[in-house]
């Protein structure tokens, strides 16, 4: 059955909701996360705060809508950068996405602060929040590319005698979102790679590299190259490590163990 067209009232509600969201994002970009209040947003669109609450029932709902919108925009930018190199090696596509993240973050410092600095309590996301799924779309860009590197065998396999620290059980929630049973040592390398990329971007966004780097871009490029080249191996070595049974794919870190 085809979707029924929206009623006039529904169209008006959609339009007003979009106007409120646009106003909230304008406040965020101009004055930072602290400016993102119901009262200020209401003034921006010529409404009262109770009027805005007919569309966003409280401050958290408004902030979550902004966060979800930002994640969608950021994910779209990263996906476009990745897909612009569709025929390139996966490592090059990952590099393109990382560069796109840096560009977006430097051009949207207040938005980056809201997403990744969590400067206000309502910016945090829970599984039931609309921003949660949007955040996973963003995360899947990098996670998907890193998983592809593992599939291709271009990530060094875990050594047969590599031990698994007990604290790696913290990766269990992340592994539930993966479509591949990636060995925990490999997943740990992925997280290390991401924290290095994200960490450098955050340091630059917040001005913490200014003490020595007038132009951090070459430093970022060197770090990105290090991240990518340090995680390469011959496909035969990576694939055979799993197929030959030298490493089991555990369901929890506690079960991870090399095969003797």
JSON list of N, CA and C in Angstrom, two decimals, residues 49-80:
[
{"chain": "A", "resi": 49, "resn": "UNK", "atom": "N", "xyz": [9.34, 29.51, 24.49]},
{"chain": "A", "resi": 49, "resn": "UNK", "atom": "CA", "xyz": [9.92, 28.22, 24.88]},
{"chain": "A", "resi": 49, "resn": "UNK", "atom": "C", "xyz": [8.84, 27.14, 25.00]},
{"chain": "A", "resi": 50, "resn": "UNK", "atom": "N", "xyz": [7.67, 27.43, 25.61]},
{"chain": "A", "resi": 50, "resn": "UNK", "atom": "CA", "xyz": [6.62, 26.40, 25.63]},
{"chain": "A", "resi": 50, "resn": "UNK", "atom": "C", "xyz": [6.17, 26.00, 24.22]},
{"chain": "A", "resi": 51, "resn": "UNK", "atom": "N", "xyz": [6.22, 26.96, 23.30]},
{"chain": "A", "resi": 51, "resn": "UNK", "atom": "CA", "xyz": [5.86, 26.64, 21.92]},
{"chain": "A", "resi": 51, "resn": "UNK", "atom": "C", "xyz": [6.83, 25.64, 21.30]},
{"chain": "A", "resi": 52, "resn": "UNK", "atom": "N", "xyz": [8.12, 25.84, 21.54]},
{"chain": "A", "resi": 52, "resn": "UNK", "atom": "CA", "xyz": [9.13, 24.90, 21.04]},
{"chain": "A", "resi": 52, "resn": "UNK", "atom": "C", "xyz": [8.92, 23.52, 21.66]},
{"chain": "A", "resi": 53, "resn": "UNK", "atom": "N", "xyz": [8.46, 23.49, 22.91]},
{"chain": "A", "resi": 53, "resn": "UNK", "atom": "CA", "xyz": [8.27, 22.21, 23.60]},
{"chain": "A", "resi": 53, "resn": "UNK", "atom": "C", "xyz": [7.14, 21.38, 22.99]},
{"chain": "A", "resi": 54, "resn": "UNK", "atom": "N", "xyz": [6.34, 21.97, 22.14]},
{"chain": "A", "resi": 54, "resn": "UNK", "atom": "CA", "xyz": [5.35, 21.16, 21.42]},
{"chain": "A", "resi": 54, "resn": "UNK", "atom": "C", "xyz": [6.01, 20.31, 20.34]},
{"chain": "A", "resi": 55, "resn": "UNK", "atom": "N", "xyz": [7.24, 20.67, 19.98]},
{"chain": "A", "resi": 55, "resn": "UNK", "atom": "CA", "xyz": [7.98, 19.93, 18.95]},
{"chain": "A", "resi": 55, "resn": "UNK", "atom": "C", "xyz": [9.13, 19.13, 19.57]},
{"chain": "A", "resi": 56, "resn": "UNK", "atom": "N", "xyz": [9.76, 19.71, 20.56]},
{"chain": "A", "resi": 56, "resn": "UNK", "atom": "CA", "xyz": [10.83, 19.04, 21.30]},
{"chain": "A", "resi": 56, "resn": "UNK", "atom": "C", "xyz": [10.48, 19.18, 22.78]},
{"chain": "A", "resi": 57, "resn": "UNK", "atom": "N", "xyz": [10.03, 18.11, 23.41]},
{"chain": "A", "resi": 57, "resn": "UNK", "atom": "CA", "xyz": [9.43, 18.22, 24.75]},
{"chain": "A", "resi": 57, "resn": "UNK", "atom": "C", "xyz": [10.35, 18.77, 25.84]},
{"chain": "A", "resi": 58, "resn": "UNK", "atom": "N", "xyz": [11.66, 18.63, 25.66]},
{"chain": "A", "resi": 58, "resn": "UNK", "atom": "CA", "xyz": [12.57, 19.16, 26.67]},
{"chain": "A", "resi": 58, "resn": "UNK", "atom": "C", "xyz": [13.92, 19.44, 26.03]},
{"chain": "A", "resi": 59, "resn": "UNK", "atom": "N", "xyz": [14.83, 19.96, 26.83]},
{"chain": "A", "resi": 59, "resn": "UNK", "atom": "CA", "xyz": [16.15, 20.32, 26.32]},
{"chain": "A", "resi": 59, "resn": "UNK", "atom": "C", "xyz": [16.88, 19.12, 25.75]},
{"chain": "A", "resi": 60, "resn": "UNK", "atom": "N", "xyz": [16.78, 17.98, 26.42]},
{"chain": "A", "resi": 60, "resn": "UNK", "atom": "CA", "xyz": [17.47, 16.79, 25.95]},
{"chain": "A", "resi": 60, "resn": "UNK", "atom": "C", "xyz": [16.98, 16.39, 24.56]},
{"chain": "A", "resi": 61, "resn": "UNK", "atom": "N", "xyz": [15.68, 16.46, 24.33]},
{"chain": "A", "resi": 61, "resn": "UNK", "atom": "CA", "xyz": [15.13, 16.08, 23.02]},
{"chain": "A", "resi": 61, "resn": "UNK", "atom": "C", "xyz": [15.68, 16.99, 21.93]},
{"chain": "A", "resi": 62, "resn": "UNK", "atom": "N", "xyz": [15.79, 18.28, 22.22]},
{"chain": "A", "resi": 62, "resn": "UNK", "atom": "CA", "xyz": [16.34, 19.21, 21.23]},
{"chain": "A", "resi": 62, "resn": "UNK", "atom": "C", "xyz": [17.81, 18.92, 20.96]},
{"chain": "A", "resi": 63, "resn": "UNK", "atom": "N", "xyz": [18.58, 18.73, 22.02]},
{"chain": "A", "resi": 63, "resn": "UNK", "atom": "CA", "xyz": [20.01, 18.46, 21.85]},
{"chain": "A", "resi": 63, "resn": "UNK", "atom": "C", "xyz": [20.22, 17.15, 21.10]},
{"chain": "A", "resi": 64, "resn": "UNK", "atom": "N", "xyz": [19.44, 16.12, 21.43]},
{"chain": "A", "resi": 64, "resn": "UNK", "atom": "CA", "xyz": [19.57, 14.84, 20.75]},
{"chain": "A", "resi": 64, "resn": "UNK", "atom": "C", "xyz": [19.26, 14.96, 19.26]},
{"chain": "A", "resi": 65, "resn": "UNK", "atom": "N", "xyz": [18.28, 15.79, 18.92]},
{"chain": "A", "resi": 65, "resn": "UNK", "atom": "CA", "xyz": [17.96, 16.00, 17.51]},
{"chain": "A", "resi": 65, "resn": "UNK", "atom": "C", "xyz": [19.11, 16.68, 16.79]},
{"chain": "A", "resi": 66, "resn": "UNK", "atom": "N", "xyz": [19.74, 17.65, 17.45]},
{"chain": "A", "resi": 66, "resn": "UNK", "atom": "CA", "xyz": [20.89, 18.34, 16.86]},
{"chain": "A", "resi": 66, "resn": "UNK", "atom": "C", "xyz": [22.05, 17.37, 16.70]},
{"chain": "A", "resi": 67, "resn": "UNK", "atom": "N", "xyz": [22.33, 16.58, 17.73]},
{"chain": "A", "resi": 67, "resn": "UNK", "atom": "CA", "xyz": [23.43, 15.61, 17.67]},
{"chain": "A", "resi": 67, "resn": "UNK", "atom": "C", "xyz": [23.20, 14.61, 16.54]},
{"chain": "A", "resi": 68, "resn": "UNK", "atom": "N", "xyz": [21.98, 14.10, 16.42]},
{"chain": "A", "resi": 68, "resn": "UNK", "atom": "CA", "xyz": [21.68, 13.14, 15.35]},
{"chain": "A", "resi": 68, "resn": "UNK", "atom": "C", "xyz": [21.88, 13.78, 13.98]},
{"chain": "A", "resi": 69, "resn": "UNK", "atom": "N", "xyz": [21.44, 15.03, 13.84]},
{"chain": "A", "resi": 69, "resn": "UNK", "atom": "CA", "xyz": [21.58, 15.73, 12.56]},
{"chain": "A", "resi": 69, "resn": "UNK", "atom": "C", "xyz": [23.06, 15.93, 12.22]},
{"chain": "A", "resi": 70, "resn": "UNK", "atom": "N", "xyz": [23.86, 16.27, 13.20]},
{"chain": "A", "resi": 70, "resn": "UNK", "atom": "CA", "xyz": [25.29, 16.47, 12.98]},
{"chain": "A", "resi": 70, "resn": "UNK", "atom": "C", "xyz": [25.97, 15.16, 12.60]},
{"chain": "A", "resi": 71, "resn": "UNK", "atom": "N", "xyz": [25.64, 14.09, 13.29]},
{"chain": "A", "resi": 71, "resn": "UNK", "atom": "CA", "xyz": [26.23, 12.79, 12.96]},
{"chain": "A", "resi": 71, "resn": "UNK", "atom": "C", "xyz": [25.89, 12.40, 11.52]},
{"chain": "A", "resi": 72, "resn": "UNK", "atom": "N", "xyz": [24.66, 12.66, 11.12]},
{"chain": "A", "resi": 72, "resn": "UNK", "atom": "CA", "xyz": [24.27, 12.33, 9.73]},
{"chain": "A", "resi": 72, "resn": "UNK", "atom": "C", "xyz": [25.07, 13.15, 8.73]},
{"chain": "A", "resi": 73, "resn": "UNK", "atom": "N", "xyz": [25.23, 14.43, 9.01]},
{"chain": "A", "resi": 73, "resn": "UNK", "atom": "CA", "xyz": [26.01, 15.28, 8.11]},
{"chain": "A", "resi": 73, "resn": "UNK", "atom": "C", "xyz": [27.47, 14.82, 8.05]},
{"chain": "A", "resi": 74, "resn": "UNK", "atom": "N", "xyz": [28.04, 14.54, 9.20]},
{"chain": "A", "resi": 74, "resn": "UNK", "atom": "CA", "xyz": [29.44, 14.11, 9.25]},
{"chain": "A", "resi": 74, "resn": "UNK", "atom": "C", "xyz": [29.60, 12.77, 8.54]},
{"chain": "A", "resi": 75, "resn": "UNK", "atom": "N", "xyz": [28.70, 11.84, 8.80]},
{"chain": "A", "resi": 75, "resn": "UNK", "atom": "CA", "xyz": [28.78, 10.53, 8.14]},
{"chain": "A", "resi": 75, "resn": "UNK", "atom": "C", "xyz": [28.68, 10.67, 6.63]},
{"chain": "A", "resi": 76, "resn": "UNK", "atom": "N", "xyz": [27.80, 11.55, 6.17]},
{"chain": "A", "resi": 76, "resn": "UNK", "atom": "CA", "xyz": [27.65, 11.75, 4.73]},
{"chain": "A", "resi": 76, "resn": "UNK", "atom": "C", "xyz": [28.94, 12.29, 4.12]},
{"chain": "A", "resi": 77, "resn": "UNK", "atom": "N", "xyz": [29.61, 13.20, 4.82]},
{"chain": "A", "resi": 77, "resn": "UNK", "atom": "CA", "xyz": [30.89, 13.73, 4.34]},
{"chain": "A", "resi": 77, "resn": "UNK", "atom": "C", "xyz": [31.95, 12.63, 4.25]},
{"chain": "A", "resi": 78, "resn": "UNK", "atom": "N", "xyz": [32.02, 11.81, 5.29]},
{"chain": "A", "resi": 78, "resn": "UNK", "atom": "CA", "xyz": [33.02, 10.73, 5.30]},
{"chain": "A", "resi": 78, "resn": "UNK", "atom": "C", "xyz": [32.72, 9.69, 4.23]},
{"chain": "A", "resi": 79, "resn": "UNK", "atom": "N", "xyz": [31.45, 9.36, 4.07]},
{"chain": "A", "resi": 79, "resn": "UNK", "atom": "CA", "xyz": [31.06, 8.38, 3.04]},
{"chain": "A", "resi": 79, "resn": "UNK", "atom": "C", "xyz": [31.40, 8.89, 1.65]},
{"chain": "A", "resi": 80, "resn": "UNK", "atom": "N", "xyz": [31.16, 10.19, 1.43]},
{"chain": "A", "resi": 80, "resn": "UNK", "atom": "CA", "xyz": [31.49, 10.77, 0.12]},
{"chain": "A", "resi": 80, "resn": "UNK", "atom": "C", "xyz": [32.99, 10.72, -0.14]}
]
